[in-house]
PDB file of C-alpha atoms in Angstrom:
ATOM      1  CA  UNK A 289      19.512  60.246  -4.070  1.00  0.00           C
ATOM      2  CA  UNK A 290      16.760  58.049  -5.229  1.00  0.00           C
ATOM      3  CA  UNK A 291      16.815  54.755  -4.239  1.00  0.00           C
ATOM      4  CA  UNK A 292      13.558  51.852  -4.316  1.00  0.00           C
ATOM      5  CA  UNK A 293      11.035  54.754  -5.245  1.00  0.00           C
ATOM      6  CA  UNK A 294      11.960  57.064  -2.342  1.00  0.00           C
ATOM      7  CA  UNK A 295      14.350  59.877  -2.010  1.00  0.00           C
ATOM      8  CA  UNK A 296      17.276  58.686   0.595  1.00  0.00           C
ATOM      9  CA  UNK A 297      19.551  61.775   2.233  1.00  0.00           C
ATOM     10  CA  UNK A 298      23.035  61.839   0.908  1.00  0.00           C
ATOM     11  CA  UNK A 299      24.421  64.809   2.415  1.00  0.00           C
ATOM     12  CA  UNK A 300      22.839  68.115   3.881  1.00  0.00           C
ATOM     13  CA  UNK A 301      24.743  71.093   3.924  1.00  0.00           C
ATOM     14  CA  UNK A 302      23.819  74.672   5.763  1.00  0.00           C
ATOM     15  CA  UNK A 303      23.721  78.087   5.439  1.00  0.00           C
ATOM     16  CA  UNK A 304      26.985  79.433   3.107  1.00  0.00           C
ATOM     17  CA  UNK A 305      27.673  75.873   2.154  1.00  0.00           C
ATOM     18  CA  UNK A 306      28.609  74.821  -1.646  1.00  0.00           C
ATOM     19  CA  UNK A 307      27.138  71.107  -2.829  1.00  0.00           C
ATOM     20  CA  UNK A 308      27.009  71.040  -6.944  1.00  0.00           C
ATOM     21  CA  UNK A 309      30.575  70.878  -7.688  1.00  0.00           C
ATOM     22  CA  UNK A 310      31.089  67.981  -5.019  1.00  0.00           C
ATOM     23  CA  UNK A 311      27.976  66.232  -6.428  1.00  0.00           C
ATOM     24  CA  UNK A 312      28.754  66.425  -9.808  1.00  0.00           C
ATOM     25  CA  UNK A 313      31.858  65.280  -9.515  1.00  0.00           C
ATOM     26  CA  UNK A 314      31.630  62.421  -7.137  1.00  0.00           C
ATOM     27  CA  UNK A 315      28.089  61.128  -8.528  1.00  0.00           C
ATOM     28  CA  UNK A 316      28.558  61.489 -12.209  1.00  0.00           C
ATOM     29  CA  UNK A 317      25.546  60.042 -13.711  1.00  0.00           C
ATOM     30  CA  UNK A 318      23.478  59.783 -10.807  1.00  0.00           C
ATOM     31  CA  UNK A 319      20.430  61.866 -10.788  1.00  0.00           C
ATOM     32  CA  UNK A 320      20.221  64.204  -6.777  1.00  0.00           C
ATOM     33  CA  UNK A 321      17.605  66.088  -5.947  1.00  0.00           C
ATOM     34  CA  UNK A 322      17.934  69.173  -3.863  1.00  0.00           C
ATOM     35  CA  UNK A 323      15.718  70.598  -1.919  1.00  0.00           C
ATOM     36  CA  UNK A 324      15.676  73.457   0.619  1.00  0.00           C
ATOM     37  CA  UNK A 325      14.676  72.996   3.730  1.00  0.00           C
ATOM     38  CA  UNK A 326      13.887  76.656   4.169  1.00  0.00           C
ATOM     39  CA  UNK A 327      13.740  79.977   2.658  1.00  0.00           C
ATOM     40  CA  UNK A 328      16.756  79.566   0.592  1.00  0.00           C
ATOM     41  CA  UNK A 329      18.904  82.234  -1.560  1.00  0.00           C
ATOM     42  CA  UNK A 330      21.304  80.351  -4.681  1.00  0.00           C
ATOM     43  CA  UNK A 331      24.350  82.131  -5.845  1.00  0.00           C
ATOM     44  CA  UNK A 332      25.127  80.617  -9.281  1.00  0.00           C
ATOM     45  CA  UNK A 333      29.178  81.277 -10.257  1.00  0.00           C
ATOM     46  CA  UNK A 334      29.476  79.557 -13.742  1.00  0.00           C
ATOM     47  CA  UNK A 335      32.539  77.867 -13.418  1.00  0.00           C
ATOM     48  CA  UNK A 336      34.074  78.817 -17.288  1.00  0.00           C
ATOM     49  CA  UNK A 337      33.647  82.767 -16.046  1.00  0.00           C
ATOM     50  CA  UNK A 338      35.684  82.329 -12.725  1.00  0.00           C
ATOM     51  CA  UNK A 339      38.126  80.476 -14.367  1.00  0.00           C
ATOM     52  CA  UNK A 340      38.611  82.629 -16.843  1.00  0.00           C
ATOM     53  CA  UNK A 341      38.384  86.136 -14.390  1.00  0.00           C
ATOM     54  CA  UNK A 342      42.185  87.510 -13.750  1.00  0.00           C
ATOM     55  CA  UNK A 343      40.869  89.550 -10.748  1.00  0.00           C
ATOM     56  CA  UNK A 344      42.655  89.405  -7.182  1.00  0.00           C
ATOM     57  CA  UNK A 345      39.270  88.338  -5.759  1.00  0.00           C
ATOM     58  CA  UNK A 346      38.197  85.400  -8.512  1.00  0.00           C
ATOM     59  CA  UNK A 347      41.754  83.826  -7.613  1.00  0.00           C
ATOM     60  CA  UNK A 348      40.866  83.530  -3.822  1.00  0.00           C
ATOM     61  CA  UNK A 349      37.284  82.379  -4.179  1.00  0.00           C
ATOM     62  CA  UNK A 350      38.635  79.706  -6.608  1.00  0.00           C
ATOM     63  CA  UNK A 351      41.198  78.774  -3.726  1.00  0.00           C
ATOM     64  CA  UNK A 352      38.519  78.526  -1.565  1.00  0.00           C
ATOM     65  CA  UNK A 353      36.433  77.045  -3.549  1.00  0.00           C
ATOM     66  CA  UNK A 354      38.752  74.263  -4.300  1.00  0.00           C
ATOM     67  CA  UNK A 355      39.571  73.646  -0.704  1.00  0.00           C
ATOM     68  CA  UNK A 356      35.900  72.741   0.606  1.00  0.00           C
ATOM     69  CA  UNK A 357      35.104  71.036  -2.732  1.00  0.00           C
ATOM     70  CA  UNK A 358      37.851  68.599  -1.476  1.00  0.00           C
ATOM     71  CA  UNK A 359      36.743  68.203   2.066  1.00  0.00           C
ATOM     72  CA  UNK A 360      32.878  67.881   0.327  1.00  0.00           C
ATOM     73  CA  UNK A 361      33.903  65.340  -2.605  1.00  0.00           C
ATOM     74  CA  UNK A 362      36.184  63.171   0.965  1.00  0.00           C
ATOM     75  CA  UNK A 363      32.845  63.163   2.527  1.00  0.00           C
ATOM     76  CA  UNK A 364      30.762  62.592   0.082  1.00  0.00           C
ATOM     77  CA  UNK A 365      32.600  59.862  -1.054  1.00  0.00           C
ATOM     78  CA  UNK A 366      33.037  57.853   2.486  1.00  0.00           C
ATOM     79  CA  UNK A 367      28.672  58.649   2.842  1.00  0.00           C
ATOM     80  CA  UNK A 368      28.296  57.221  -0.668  1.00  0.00           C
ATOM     81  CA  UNK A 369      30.578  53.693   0.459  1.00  0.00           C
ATOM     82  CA  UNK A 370      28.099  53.751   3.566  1.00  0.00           C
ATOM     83  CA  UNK A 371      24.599  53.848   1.535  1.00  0.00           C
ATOM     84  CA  UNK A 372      25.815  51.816  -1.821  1.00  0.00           C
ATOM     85  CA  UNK A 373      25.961  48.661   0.556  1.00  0.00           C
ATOM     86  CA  UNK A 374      23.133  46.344  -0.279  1.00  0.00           C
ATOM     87  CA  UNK A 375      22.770  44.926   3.417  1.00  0.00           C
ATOM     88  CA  UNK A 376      21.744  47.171   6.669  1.00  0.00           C
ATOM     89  CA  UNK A 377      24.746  44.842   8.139  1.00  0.00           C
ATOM     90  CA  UNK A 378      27.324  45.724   5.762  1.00  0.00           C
ATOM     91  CA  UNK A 379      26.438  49.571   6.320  1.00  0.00           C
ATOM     92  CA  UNK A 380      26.566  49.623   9.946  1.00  0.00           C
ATOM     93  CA  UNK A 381      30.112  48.144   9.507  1.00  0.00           C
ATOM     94  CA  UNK A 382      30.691  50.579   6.757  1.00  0.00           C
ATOM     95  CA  UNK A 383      29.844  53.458   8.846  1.00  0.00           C
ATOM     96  CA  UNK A 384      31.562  52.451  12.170  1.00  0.00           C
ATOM     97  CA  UNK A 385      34.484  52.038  10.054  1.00  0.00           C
ATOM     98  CA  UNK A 386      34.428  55.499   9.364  1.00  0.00           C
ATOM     99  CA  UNK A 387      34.200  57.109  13.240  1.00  0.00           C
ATOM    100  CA  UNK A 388      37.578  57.915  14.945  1.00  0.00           C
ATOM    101  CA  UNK A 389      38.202  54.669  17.748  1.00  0.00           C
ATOM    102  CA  UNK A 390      39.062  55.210  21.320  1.00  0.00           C
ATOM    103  CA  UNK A 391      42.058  54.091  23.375  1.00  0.00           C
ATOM    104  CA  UNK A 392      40.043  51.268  23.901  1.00  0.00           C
ATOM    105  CA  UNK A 393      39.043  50.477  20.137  1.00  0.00           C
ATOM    106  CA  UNK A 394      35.407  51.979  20.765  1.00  0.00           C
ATOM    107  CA  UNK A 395      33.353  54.036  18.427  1.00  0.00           C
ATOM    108  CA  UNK A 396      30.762  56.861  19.237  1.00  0.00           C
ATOM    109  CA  UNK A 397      28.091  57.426  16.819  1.00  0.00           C
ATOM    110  CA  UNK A 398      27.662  61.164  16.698  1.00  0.00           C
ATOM    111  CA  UNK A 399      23.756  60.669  16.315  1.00  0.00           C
ATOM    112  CA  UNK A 400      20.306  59.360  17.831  1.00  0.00           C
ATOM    113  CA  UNK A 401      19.348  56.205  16.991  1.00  0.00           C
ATOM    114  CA  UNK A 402      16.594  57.349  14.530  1.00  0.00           C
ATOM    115  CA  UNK A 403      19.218  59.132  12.515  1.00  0.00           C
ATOM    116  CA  UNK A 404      21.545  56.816  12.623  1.00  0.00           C
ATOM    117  CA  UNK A 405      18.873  54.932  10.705  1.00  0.00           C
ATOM    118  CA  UNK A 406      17.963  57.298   8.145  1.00  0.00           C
ATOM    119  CA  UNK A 407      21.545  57.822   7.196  1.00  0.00           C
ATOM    120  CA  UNK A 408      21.541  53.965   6.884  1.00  0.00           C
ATOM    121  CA  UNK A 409      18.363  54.306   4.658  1.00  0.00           C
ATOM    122  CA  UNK A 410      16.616  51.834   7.226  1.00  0.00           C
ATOM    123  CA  UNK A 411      13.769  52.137   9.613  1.00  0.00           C
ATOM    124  CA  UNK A 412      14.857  52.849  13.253  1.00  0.00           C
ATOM    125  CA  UNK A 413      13.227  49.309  14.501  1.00  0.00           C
ATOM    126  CA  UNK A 414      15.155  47.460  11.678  1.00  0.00           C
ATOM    127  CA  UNK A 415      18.359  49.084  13.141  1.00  0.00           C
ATOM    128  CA  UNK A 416      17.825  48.221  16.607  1.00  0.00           C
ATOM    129  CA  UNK A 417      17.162  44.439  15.905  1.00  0.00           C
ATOM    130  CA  UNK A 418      20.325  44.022  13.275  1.00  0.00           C
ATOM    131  CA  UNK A 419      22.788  45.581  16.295  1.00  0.00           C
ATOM    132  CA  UNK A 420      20.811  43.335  18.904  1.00  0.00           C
ATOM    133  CA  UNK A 421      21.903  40.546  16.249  1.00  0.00           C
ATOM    134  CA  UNK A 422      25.554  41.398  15.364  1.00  0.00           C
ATOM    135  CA  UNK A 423      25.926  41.743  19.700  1.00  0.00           C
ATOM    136  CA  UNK A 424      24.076  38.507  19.572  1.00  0.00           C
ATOM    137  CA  UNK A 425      26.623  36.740  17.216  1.00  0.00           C
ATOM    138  CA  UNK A 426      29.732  38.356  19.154  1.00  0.00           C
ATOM    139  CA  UNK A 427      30.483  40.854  16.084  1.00  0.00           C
ATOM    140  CA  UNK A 428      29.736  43.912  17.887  1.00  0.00           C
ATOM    141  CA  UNK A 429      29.735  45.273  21.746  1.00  0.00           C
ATOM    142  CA  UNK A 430      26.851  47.798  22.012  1.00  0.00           C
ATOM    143  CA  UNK A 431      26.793  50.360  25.399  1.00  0.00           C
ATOM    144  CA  UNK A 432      24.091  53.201  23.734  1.00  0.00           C
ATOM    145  CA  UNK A 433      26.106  55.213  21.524  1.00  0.00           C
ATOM    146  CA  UNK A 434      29.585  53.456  22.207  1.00  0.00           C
ATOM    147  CA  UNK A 435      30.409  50.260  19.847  1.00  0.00           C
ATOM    148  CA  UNK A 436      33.109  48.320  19.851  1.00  0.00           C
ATOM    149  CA  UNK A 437      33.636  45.806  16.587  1.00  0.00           C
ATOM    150  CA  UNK A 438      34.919  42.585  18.106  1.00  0.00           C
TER     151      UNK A 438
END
């Protein structure tokens, strides 16, 4: 998604994944580029067509089809809540909000510190000194990739 002049990662999706009917739908009007990160094969299914196909077949890729575009448009959404916030602050609480807490109220961030960073649309640096500040000011408990919010 652009954002001040440079492309920023929304979402990345693999090998047999769908993305344009979760995009369209959760961004609207908001331009997304896509690009392949390798040598990639797109299977266009125009959406009037497979509605409109009676066949066996057409019914359960619709199904299935409607099933991950929910899980896509839940993610997308909660990674779009993350990014829209204007302060690296307010999306490191946005995005801890989002992780599953232990028994003992702790988060773990599934990822390095570097992409934590770009998923914050921040440098990794910048992200290291705003947790060293939220520990600082008692709003966070930082042990590597375990956080507690306080």
């Amino acid at each position: 998604m652009p954002q001040g002049g440079q492309d920023r990662p929304v979402a990345q999706f693999g090998s047999g994944e769908s993305f344009a009917e979760a995009v369209a739908a959760t961004l609207k009007h908001t331009p997304v580029n896509i690009r392949a990160l390798e040598s990639t094969s797109i299977l266009c299914i125009p959406a009037k067509q497979l509605e409109s196909c009676t066949s066996p077949h057409a019914f359960l890729l619709r199904e299935n089809l409607s099933t991950e575009m929910s899980k896509k448009i839940g993610v997308l959404t909660q990674t779009l809540s993350v990014v829209g916030e204007p302060r690296l602050s307010d999306r490191i609480m946005a995005y801890l909000r989002t992780l599953p807490q232990d028994a003992d109220g702790r988060v773990e961030v599934p990822m390095n510190r570097q992409e934590w960073a770009t998923y914050l649309r921040a440098a990794d640096k910048s992200l290291i000194r705003e947790l060293s500040t939220l520990q600082k000011e008692g709003i966070l408990e930082v042990d590597g990739r375990f956080i507690r919010v306080l």
